[in-house]
Coordinates of C-alpha atoms and ligand atoms in Angstrom, one line a residue:
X1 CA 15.4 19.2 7.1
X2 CA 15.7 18.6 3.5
X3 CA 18.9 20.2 1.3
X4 CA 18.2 23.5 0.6
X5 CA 20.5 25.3 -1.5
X6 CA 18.5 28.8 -2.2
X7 CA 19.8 29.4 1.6
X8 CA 23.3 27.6 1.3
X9 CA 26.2 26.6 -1.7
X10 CA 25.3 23.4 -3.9
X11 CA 26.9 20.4 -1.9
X12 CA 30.0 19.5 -3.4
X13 CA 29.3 16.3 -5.4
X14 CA 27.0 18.4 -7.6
X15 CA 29.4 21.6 -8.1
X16 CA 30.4 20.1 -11.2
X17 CA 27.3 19.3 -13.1
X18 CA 25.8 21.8 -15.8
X19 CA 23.7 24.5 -14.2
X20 CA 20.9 27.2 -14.8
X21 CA 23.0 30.2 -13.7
X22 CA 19.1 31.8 -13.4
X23 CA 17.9 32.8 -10.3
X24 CA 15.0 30.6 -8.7
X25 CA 12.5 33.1 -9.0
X26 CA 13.3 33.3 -12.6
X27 CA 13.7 29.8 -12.9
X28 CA 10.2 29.1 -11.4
X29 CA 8.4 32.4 -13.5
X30 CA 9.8 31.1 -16.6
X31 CA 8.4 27.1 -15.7
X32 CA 4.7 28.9 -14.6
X33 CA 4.6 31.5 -17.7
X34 CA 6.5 29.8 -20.4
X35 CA 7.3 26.5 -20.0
X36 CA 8.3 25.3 -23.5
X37 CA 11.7 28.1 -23.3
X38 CA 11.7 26.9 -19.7
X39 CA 12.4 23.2 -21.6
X40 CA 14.7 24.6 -24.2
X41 CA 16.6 26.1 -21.3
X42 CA 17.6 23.4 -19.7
X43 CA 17.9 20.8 -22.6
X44 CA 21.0 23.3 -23.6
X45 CA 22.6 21.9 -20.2
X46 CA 23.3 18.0 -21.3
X47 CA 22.3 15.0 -19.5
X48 CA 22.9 15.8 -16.0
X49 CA 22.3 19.3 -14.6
X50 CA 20.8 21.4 -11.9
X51 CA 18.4 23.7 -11.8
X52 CA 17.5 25.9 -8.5
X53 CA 13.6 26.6 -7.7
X54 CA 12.3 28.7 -4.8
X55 CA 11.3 26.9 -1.6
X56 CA 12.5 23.2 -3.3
X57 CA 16.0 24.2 -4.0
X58 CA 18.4 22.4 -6.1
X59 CA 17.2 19.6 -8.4
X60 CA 18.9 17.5 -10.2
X61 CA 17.9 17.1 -13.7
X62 CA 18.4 13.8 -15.4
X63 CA 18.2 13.0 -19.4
X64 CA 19.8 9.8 -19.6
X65 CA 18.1 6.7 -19.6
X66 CA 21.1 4.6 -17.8
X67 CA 20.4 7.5 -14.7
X68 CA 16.8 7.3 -15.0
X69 CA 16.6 3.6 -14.8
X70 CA 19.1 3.8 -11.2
X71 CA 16.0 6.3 -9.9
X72 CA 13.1 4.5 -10.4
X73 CA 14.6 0.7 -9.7
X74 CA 15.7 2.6 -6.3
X75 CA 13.8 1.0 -3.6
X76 CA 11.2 2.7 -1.9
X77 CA 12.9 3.8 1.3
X78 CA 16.1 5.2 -1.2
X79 CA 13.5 7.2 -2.9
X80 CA 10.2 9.1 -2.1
X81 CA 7.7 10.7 -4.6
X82 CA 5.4 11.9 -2.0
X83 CA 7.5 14.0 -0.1
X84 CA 9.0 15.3 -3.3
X85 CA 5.7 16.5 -4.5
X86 CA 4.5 17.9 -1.4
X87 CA 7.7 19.9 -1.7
X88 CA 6.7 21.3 -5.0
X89 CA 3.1 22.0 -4.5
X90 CA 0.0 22.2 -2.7
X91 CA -1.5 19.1 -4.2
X92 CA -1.9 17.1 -1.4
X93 CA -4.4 20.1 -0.1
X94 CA -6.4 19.4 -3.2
X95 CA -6.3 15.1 -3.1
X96 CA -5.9 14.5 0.2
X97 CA -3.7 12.9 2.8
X98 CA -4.3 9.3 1.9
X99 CA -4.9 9.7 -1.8
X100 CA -1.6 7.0 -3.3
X101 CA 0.7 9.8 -4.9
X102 CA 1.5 11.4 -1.0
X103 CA 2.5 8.1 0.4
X104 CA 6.0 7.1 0.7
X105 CA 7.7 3.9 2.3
X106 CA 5.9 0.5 2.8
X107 CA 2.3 2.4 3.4
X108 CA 2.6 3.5 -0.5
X109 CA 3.6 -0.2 -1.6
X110 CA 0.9 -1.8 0.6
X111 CA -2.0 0.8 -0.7
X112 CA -0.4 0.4 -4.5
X113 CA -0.8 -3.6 -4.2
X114 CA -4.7 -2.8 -3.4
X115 CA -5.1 -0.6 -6.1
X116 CA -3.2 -1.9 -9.1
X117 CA -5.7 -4.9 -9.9
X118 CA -8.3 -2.7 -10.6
X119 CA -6.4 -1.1 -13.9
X120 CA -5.1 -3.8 -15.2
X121 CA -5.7 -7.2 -16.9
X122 CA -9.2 -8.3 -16.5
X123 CA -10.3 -5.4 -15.0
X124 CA -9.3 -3.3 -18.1
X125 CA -11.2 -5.8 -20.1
X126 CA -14.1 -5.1 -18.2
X127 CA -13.8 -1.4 -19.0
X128 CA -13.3 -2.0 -22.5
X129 CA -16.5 -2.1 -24.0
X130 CA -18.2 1.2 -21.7
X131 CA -14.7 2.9 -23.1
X132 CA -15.6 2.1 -26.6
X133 CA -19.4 3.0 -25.6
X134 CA -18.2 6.6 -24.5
X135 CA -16.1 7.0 -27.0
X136 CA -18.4 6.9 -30.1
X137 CA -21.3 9.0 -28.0
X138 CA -18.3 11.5 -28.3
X139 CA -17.9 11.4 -31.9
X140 CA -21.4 11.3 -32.6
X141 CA -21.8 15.1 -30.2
X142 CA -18.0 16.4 -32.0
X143 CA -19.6 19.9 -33.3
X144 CA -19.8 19.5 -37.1
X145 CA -19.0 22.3 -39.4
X146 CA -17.1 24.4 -37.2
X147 CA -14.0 24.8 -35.1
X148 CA -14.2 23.5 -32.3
X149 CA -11.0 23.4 -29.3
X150 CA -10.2 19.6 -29.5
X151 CA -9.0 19.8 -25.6
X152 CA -12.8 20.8 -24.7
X153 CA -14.1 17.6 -26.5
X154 CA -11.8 15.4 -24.9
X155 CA -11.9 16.2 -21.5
X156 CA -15.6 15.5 -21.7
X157 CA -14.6 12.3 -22.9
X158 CA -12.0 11.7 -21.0
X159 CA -14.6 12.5 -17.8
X160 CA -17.1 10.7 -18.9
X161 CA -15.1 7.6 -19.1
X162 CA -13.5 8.0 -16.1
X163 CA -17.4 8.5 -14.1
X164 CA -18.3 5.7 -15.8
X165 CA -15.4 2.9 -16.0
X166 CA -14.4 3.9 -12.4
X167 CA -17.1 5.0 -10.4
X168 CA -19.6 3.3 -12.2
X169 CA -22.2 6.8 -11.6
X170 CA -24.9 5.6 -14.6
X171 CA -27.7 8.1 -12.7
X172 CA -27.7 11.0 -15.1
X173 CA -28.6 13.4 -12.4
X174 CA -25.3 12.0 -10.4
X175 CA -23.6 12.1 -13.4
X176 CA -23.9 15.1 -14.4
X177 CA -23.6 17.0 -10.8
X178 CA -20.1 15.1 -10.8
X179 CA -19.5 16.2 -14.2
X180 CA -19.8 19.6 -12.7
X181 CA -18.2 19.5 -9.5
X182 CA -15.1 18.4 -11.3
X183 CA -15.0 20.3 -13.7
X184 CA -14.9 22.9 -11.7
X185 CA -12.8 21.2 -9.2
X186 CA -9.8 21.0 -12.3
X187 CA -11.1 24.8 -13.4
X188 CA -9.9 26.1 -9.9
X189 CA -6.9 24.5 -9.6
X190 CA -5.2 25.5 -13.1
X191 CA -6.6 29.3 -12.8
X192 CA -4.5 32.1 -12.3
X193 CA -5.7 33.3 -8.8
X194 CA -4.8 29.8 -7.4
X195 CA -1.2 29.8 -9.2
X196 CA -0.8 32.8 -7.4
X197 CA -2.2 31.5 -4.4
X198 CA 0.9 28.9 -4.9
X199 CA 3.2 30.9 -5.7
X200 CA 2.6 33.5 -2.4
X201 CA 2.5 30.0 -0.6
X202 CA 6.1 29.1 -1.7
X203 CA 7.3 32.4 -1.2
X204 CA 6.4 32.5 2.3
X205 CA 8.1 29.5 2.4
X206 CA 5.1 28.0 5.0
X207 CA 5.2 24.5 3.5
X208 CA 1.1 24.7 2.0
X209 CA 0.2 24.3 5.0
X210 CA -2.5 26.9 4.9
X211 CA -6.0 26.0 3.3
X212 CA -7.1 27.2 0.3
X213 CA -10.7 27.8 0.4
X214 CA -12.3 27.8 -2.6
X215 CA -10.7 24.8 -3.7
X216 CA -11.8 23.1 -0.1
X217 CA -15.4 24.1 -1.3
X218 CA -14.7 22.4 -4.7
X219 CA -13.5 19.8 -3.2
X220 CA -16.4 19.3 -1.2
X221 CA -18.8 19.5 -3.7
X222 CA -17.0 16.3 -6.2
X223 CA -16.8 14.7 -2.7
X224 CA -20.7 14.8 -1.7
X225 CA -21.9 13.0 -5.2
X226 CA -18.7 9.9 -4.7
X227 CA -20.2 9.9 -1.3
X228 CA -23.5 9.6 -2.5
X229 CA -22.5 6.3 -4.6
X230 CA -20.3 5.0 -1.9
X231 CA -23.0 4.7 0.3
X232 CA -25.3 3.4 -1.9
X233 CA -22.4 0.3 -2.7
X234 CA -22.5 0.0 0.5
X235 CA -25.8 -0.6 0.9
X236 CA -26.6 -3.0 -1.4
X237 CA -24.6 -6.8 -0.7
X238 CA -24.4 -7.1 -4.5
X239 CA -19.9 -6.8 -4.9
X240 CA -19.5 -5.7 -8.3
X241 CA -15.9 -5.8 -10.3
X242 CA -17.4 -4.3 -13.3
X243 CA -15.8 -1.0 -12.4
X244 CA -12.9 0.2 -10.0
X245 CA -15.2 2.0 -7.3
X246 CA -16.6 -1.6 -7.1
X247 CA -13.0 -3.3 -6.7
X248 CA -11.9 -0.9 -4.1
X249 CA -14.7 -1.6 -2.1
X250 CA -13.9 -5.2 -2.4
X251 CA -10.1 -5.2 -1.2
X252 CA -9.2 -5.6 2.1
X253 CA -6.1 -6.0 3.9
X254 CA -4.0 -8.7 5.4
X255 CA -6.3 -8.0 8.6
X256 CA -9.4 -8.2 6.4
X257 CA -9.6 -4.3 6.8
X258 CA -11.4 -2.3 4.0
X259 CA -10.9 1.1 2.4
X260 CA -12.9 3.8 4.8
X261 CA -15.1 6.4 3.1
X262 CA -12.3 9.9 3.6
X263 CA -9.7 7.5 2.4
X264 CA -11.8 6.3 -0.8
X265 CA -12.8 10.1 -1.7
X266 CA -9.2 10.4 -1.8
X267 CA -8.2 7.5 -4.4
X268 CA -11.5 8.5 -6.4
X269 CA -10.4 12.2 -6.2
X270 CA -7.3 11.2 -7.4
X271 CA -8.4 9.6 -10.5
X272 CA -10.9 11.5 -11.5
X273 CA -8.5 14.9 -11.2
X274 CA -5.2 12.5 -12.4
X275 CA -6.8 10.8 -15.0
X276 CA -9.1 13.2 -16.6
X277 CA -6.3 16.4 -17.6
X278 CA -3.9 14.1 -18.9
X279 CA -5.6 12.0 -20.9
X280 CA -7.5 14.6 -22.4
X281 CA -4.2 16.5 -23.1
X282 CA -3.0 13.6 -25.0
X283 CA -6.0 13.3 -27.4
X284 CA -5.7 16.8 -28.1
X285 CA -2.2 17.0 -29.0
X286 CA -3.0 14.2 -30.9
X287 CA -5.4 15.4 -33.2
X288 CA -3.5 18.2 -33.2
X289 CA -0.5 16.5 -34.9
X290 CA -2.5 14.1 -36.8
X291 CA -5.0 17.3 -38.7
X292 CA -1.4 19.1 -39.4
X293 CA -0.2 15.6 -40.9
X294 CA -2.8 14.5 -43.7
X295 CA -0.1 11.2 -44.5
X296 CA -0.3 9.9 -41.1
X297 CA -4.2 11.2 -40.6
X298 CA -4.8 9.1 -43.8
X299 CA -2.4 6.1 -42.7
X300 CA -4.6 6.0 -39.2
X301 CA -7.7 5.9 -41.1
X302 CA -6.9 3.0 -43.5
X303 CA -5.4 1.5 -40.8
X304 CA -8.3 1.6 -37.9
X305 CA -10.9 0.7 -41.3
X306 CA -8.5 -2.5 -41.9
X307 CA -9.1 -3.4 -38.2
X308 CA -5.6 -3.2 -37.5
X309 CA -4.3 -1.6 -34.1
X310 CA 0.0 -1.2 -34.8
X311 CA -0.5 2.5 -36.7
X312 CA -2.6 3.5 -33.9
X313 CA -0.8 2.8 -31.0
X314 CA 2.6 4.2 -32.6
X315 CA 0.1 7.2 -33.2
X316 CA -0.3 7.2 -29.3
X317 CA 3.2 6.5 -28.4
X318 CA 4.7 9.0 -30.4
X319 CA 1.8 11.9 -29.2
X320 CA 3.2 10.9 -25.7
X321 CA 6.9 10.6 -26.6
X322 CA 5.9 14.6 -28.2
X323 CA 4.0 15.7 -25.5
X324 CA 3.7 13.7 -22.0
X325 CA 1.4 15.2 -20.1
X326 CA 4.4 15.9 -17.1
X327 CA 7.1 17.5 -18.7
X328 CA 9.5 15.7 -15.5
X329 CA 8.6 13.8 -12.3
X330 CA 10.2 13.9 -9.2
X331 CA 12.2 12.1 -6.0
X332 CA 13.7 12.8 -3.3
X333 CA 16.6 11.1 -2.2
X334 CA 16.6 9.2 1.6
X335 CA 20.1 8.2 1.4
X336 CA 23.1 9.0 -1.1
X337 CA 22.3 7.9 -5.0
X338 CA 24.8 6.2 -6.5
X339 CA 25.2 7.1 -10.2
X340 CA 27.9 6.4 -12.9
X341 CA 30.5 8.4 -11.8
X342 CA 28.2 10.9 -9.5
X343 CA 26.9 10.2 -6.1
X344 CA 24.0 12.7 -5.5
X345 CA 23.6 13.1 -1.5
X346 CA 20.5 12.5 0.5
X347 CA 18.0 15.1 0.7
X348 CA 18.3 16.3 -2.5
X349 CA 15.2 16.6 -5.3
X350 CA 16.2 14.4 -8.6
X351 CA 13.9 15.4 -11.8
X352 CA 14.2 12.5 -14.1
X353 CA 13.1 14.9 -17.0
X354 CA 10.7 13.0 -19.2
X355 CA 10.4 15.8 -22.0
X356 CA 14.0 16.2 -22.7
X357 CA 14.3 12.0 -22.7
X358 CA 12.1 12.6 -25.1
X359 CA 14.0 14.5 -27.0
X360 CA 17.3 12.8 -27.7
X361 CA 18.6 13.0 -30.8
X362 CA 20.8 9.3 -29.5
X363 CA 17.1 7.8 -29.0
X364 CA 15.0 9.7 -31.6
X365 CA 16.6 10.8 -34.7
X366 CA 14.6 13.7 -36.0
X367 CA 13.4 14.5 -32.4
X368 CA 10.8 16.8 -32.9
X369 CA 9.2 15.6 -36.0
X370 CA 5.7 13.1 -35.1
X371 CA 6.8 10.4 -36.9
X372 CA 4.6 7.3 -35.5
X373 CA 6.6 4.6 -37.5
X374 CA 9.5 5.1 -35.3
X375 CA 7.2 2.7 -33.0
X376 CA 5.9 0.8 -35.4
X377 CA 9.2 -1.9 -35.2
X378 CA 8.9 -2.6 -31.2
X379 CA 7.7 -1.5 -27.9
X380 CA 9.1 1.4 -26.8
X381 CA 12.2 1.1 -24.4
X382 CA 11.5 1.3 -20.7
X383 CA 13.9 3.6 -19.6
X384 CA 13.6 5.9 -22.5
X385 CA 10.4 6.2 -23.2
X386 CA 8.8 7.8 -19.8
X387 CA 5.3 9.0 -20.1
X388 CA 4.3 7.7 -17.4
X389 CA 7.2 7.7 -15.4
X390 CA 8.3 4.5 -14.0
X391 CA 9.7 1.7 -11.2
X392 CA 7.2 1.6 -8.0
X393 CA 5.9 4.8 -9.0
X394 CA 4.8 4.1 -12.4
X395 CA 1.4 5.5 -13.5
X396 CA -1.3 2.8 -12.3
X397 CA -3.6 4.3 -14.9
X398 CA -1.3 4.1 -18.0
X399 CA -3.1 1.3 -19.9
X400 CA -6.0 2.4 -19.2
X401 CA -5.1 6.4 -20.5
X402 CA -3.7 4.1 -23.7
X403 CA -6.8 2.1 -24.2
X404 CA -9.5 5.6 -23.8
X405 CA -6.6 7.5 -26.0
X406 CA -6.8 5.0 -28.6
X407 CA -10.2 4.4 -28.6
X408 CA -11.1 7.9 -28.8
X409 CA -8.9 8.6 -31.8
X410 CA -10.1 5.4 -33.5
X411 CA -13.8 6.3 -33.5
X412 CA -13.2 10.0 -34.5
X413 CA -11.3 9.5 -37.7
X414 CA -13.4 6.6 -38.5
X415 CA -16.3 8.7 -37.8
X416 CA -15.6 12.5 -39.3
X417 CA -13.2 14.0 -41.1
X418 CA -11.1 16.1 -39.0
X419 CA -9.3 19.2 -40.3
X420 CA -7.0 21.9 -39.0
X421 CA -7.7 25.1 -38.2
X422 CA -4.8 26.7 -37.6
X423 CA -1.7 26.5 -40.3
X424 CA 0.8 25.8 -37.4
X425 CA 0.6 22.9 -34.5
X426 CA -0.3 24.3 -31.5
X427 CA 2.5 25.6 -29.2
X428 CA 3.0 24.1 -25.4
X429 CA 0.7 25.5 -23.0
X430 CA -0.1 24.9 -18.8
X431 CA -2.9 23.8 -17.1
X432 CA -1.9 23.7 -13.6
X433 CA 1.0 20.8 -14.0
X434 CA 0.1 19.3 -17.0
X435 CA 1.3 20.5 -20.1
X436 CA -1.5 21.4 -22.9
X437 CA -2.1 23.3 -26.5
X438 CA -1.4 26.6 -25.6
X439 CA -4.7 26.8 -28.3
X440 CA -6.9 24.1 -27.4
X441 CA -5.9 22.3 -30.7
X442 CA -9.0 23.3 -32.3
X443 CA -10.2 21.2 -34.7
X444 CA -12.6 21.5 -37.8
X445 CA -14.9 18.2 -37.9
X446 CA -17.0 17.5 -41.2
X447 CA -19.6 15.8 -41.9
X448 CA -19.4 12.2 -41.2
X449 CA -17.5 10.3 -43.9
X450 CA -19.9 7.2 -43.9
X451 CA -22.9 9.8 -45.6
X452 CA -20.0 11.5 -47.2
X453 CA -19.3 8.0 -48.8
X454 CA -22.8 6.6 -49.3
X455 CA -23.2 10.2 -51.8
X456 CA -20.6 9.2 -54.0
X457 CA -21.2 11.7 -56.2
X458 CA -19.7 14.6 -53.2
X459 CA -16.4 15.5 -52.7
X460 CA -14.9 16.8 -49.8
X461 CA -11.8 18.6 -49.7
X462 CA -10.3 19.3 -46.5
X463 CA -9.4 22.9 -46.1
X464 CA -6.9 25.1 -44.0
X465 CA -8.4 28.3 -42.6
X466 CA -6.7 30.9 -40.8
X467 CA -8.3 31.5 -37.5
X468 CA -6.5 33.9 -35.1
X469 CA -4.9 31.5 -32.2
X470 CA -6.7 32.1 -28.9
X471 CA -3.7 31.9 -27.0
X472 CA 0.0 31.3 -28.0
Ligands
HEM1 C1 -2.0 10.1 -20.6 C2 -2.4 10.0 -19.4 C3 -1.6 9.9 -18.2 C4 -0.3 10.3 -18.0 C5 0.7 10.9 -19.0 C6 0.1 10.0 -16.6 C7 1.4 10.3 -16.1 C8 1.7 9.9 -14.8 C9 3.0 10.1 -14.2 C10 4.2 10.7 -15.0 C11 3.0 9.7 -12.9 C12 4.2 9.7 -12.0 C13 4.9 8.4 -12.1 C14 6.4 8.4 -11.6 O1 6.8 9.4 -11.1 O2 7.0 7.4 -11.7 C15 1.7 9.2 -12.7 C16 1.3 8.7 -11.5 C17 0.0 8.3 -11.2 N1 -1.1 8.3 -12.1 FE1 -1.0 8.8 -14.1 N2 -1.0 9.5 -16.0 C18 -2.0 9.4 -16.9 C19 -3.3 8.9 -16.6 C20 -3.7 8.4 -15.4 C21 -5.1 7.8 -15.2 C22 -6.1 7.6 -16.3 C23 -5.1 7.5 -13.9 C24 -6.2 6.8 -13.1 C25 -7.5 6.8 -13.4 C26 -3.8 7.8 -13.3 C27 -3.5 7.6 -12.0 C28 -2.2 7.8 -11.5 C29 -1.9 7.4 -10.1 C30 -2.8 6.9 -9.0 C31 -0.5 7.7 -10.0 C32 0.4 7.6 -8.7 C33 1.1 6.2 -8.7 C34 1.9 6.0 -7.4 O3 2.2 7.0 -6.7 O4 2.1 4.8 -7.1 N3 -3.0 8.4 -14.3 N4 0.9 9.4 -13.8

């Protein structure tokens, strides 16, 4: 029975730390309704504190890369992610049993070793070119001449690639029923009735357990059309490796055992729900940043029209250093955690807290300006740059969320010329768990700058108007 100090004191080892003297049901309101003062909050508390939710308990926040890097090089039995997050949230209702992110132990290592190949290396290669395909179809639909929320535009993108690279779904009719069905799918989960749905879940401390119907329906509905292509791989001899629906059907086991349908619809679902949000999230703030910042807009530009890819890729680093798409992950401990001089007991929740890592003044002077040349000298560190998390748990899809971010971002300010609309950056919003312009980072596209350039004798001067933002 996990640690559970909303019923009993803090264990002794972490009376000492820093701590949000809030009660959990503030703690957790303020996370759900506000989530950048629920940030400020606790980045007042230094590099180690705890914070108390309802239902989960005590967690223990970490900021410092030295702690972060003792969490995720823990092995997997000293640490789980899956029981953490079924701790926190009904998500395993919405990807299933099997799907990687609820496993724990040496079933989550065995099932990551399966999956991994398909994201990286070659495989990515292979994706490369229908990436770079979707991406300009994209710029070529951006709507021209008016405002247009820059989250909307990417998480078609985003989709798209994802049907596409992953599953492989060229049938427009499939294509477009998916489209749907997961749209609708990622609708449900971030609206307010099924936040509420959580939170009465939590309350009644019953563990999720209880089905949540209308997402089951959705759920159902994404998971008729992958069925629909499963069984047609299935049916035809032909192995394909051009796309990861094609891979997974390919790997088996030690025993020669493959992936069985529930258990694919899982991984798939996964992807498509894991990969779509945040990605598109990350494009968004990025244009965001990038139309409120004409020097760096212009420094992409001359950059991606020089072929050259360092600008770029600081310009994604830095929009997730900003704004990762998970402000913290999670673990829970299996057995005592031995940091520098604190020894965090079994059973307890540790956050490493990706956002405020982020935000260290020690790692990133000027932390909250969007200054892409601070990545323009070197990778980014391992420990303190934590997008996507890290050790055994580390984000399988992360190059690939790089590769669509960049791609994306390439094509468009190649393509048009992107303005802002508001006079301000967007502020941080919440869709379900992943953190997003409160305003949809609209965006004011003009016409393309290749016409623009062929009429030499036009001029267009990028403008600032004031549009009221939809939400703040
Ligand atoms: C900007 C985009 C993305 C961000 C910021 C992101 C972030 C993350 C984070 C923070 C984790 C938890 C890692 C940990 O706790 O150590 C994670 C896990 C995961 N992500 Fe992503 N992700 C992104 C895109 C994607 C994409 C495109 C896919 C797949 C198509 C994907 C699939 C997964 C999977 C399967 C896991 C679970 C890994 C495991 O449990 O072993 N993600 N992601």
């Amino acid at each position: 029975m996990p640690f559970n100090p909303a019923n009993a004191r803090l264990p002794r080892e972490l009376r000492a730390l820093p701590r949000e003297r809030q009660p959990a049901l503030a703690n957790a309101a303020r996370y759900w309704l506000n989530l950048a003062g629920f940030i400020d909050r606790l980045e007042r508390l230094g590099s180690r504190f705890v914070v108390t939710m309802p239902a989960s308990g005590a967690w223990v926040g970490l900021t410092d890369p030295k702690d972060i890097e003792v969490v995720f090089r823990s092995d997997a039995e000293a640490v789980h992610f899956g029981e953490a997050l079924r701790m926190l949230s009904p998500h395993e209702l919405v990807l299933g049993p099997t799907n990687l992110t609820a496993l724990d132990g040496p079933e989550h290592l065995e099932k990551r070793r399966l999956l991994l190949p398909a994201f990286h290396g070659e495989a990515l290669k292979k994706y490369e070119a229908t990436i770079r395909e979707r991406a300009r179809e994209a710029a070529d639909r951006w709507p021209v001449g008016e405002p247009a929320p820059a989250i909307d535009q990417a998480t078609r993108v985003t989709l798209e690639i994802i049907m596409t690279a992953v599953f492989g779904v060229t049938e427009p009719g499939r294509l477009e029923r998916l489209r749907d069905a997961v749209l609708a799918l990622i609708s449900e989960i971030g609206s307010r009735r099924f936040l509420l749905e959580t939170a009465i879940a939590t309350a009644r401390r019953d563990g999720f357990s209880r089905q949540f119907p209308r997402i089951e329906a959705r759920k159902a509905a994404v998971d008729s059309v992958v069925l629909e292509e499963i069984r047609e791989r299935r049916a035809t001899s032909e192995s394909r490796d051009d796309d990861v629906l094609g891979r997974l059907l390919a790997v088996r086991d030690d025993d020669g055992k493959g992936l069985g349908n529930p258990e694919l619809c899982d991984q798939l679902r996964l992807m498509l729900l894991g990969g779509t949000d945040t990605t598109a999230t990350t494009i968004a703030w990025a244009l965001d940043f990038l139309t409120h910042d004409p020097a760096a807009l212009n420094e992409l530009r001359r950059s991606v029209e020089a072929g050259e890819d360092g600008y770029l890729d600081a310009v994604v680093q830095e929009t997730l250093r900003l704004r990762p798409a998970f402000p913290f992950t999670v673990r829970l401990t299996k057995r005592p955690l031995e940091l520098e001089g604190l020894t965090i007991p079994e059973n307890t929740l540790v956050a490493p807290f990706i956002a405020l890592v982020h935000r260290r003044p020690d790692l990133y002077p000027d932390p909250l300006a969007f200054r892409p040349e601070r990545f323009l000298d070197g990778r980014p560190g391992t420990y303190s740059w934590i997008p996507f998390g890290g050790g055994r748990r580390r984000c399988i899809g992360a190059a690939m969320s790089q590769l669509e971010t960049a791609a994306v971002l390439s094509v468009l300010v190649d393509e048009l010329d992107l303005n802002p609309v508001c006079r301000e950056p967007a502020s941080l919003g919440r869709h379900s768990v992943v953190a997003v312009p409160a305003n949809g980072a609209p965006v004011l596209a003009k016409r393309p700058r290749r016409i623009r350039q062929e009429s030499a004798a036009e001029t267009v001067t990028p403008e600032t108007i004031d549009l009221p933002r939809t939400r703040s």
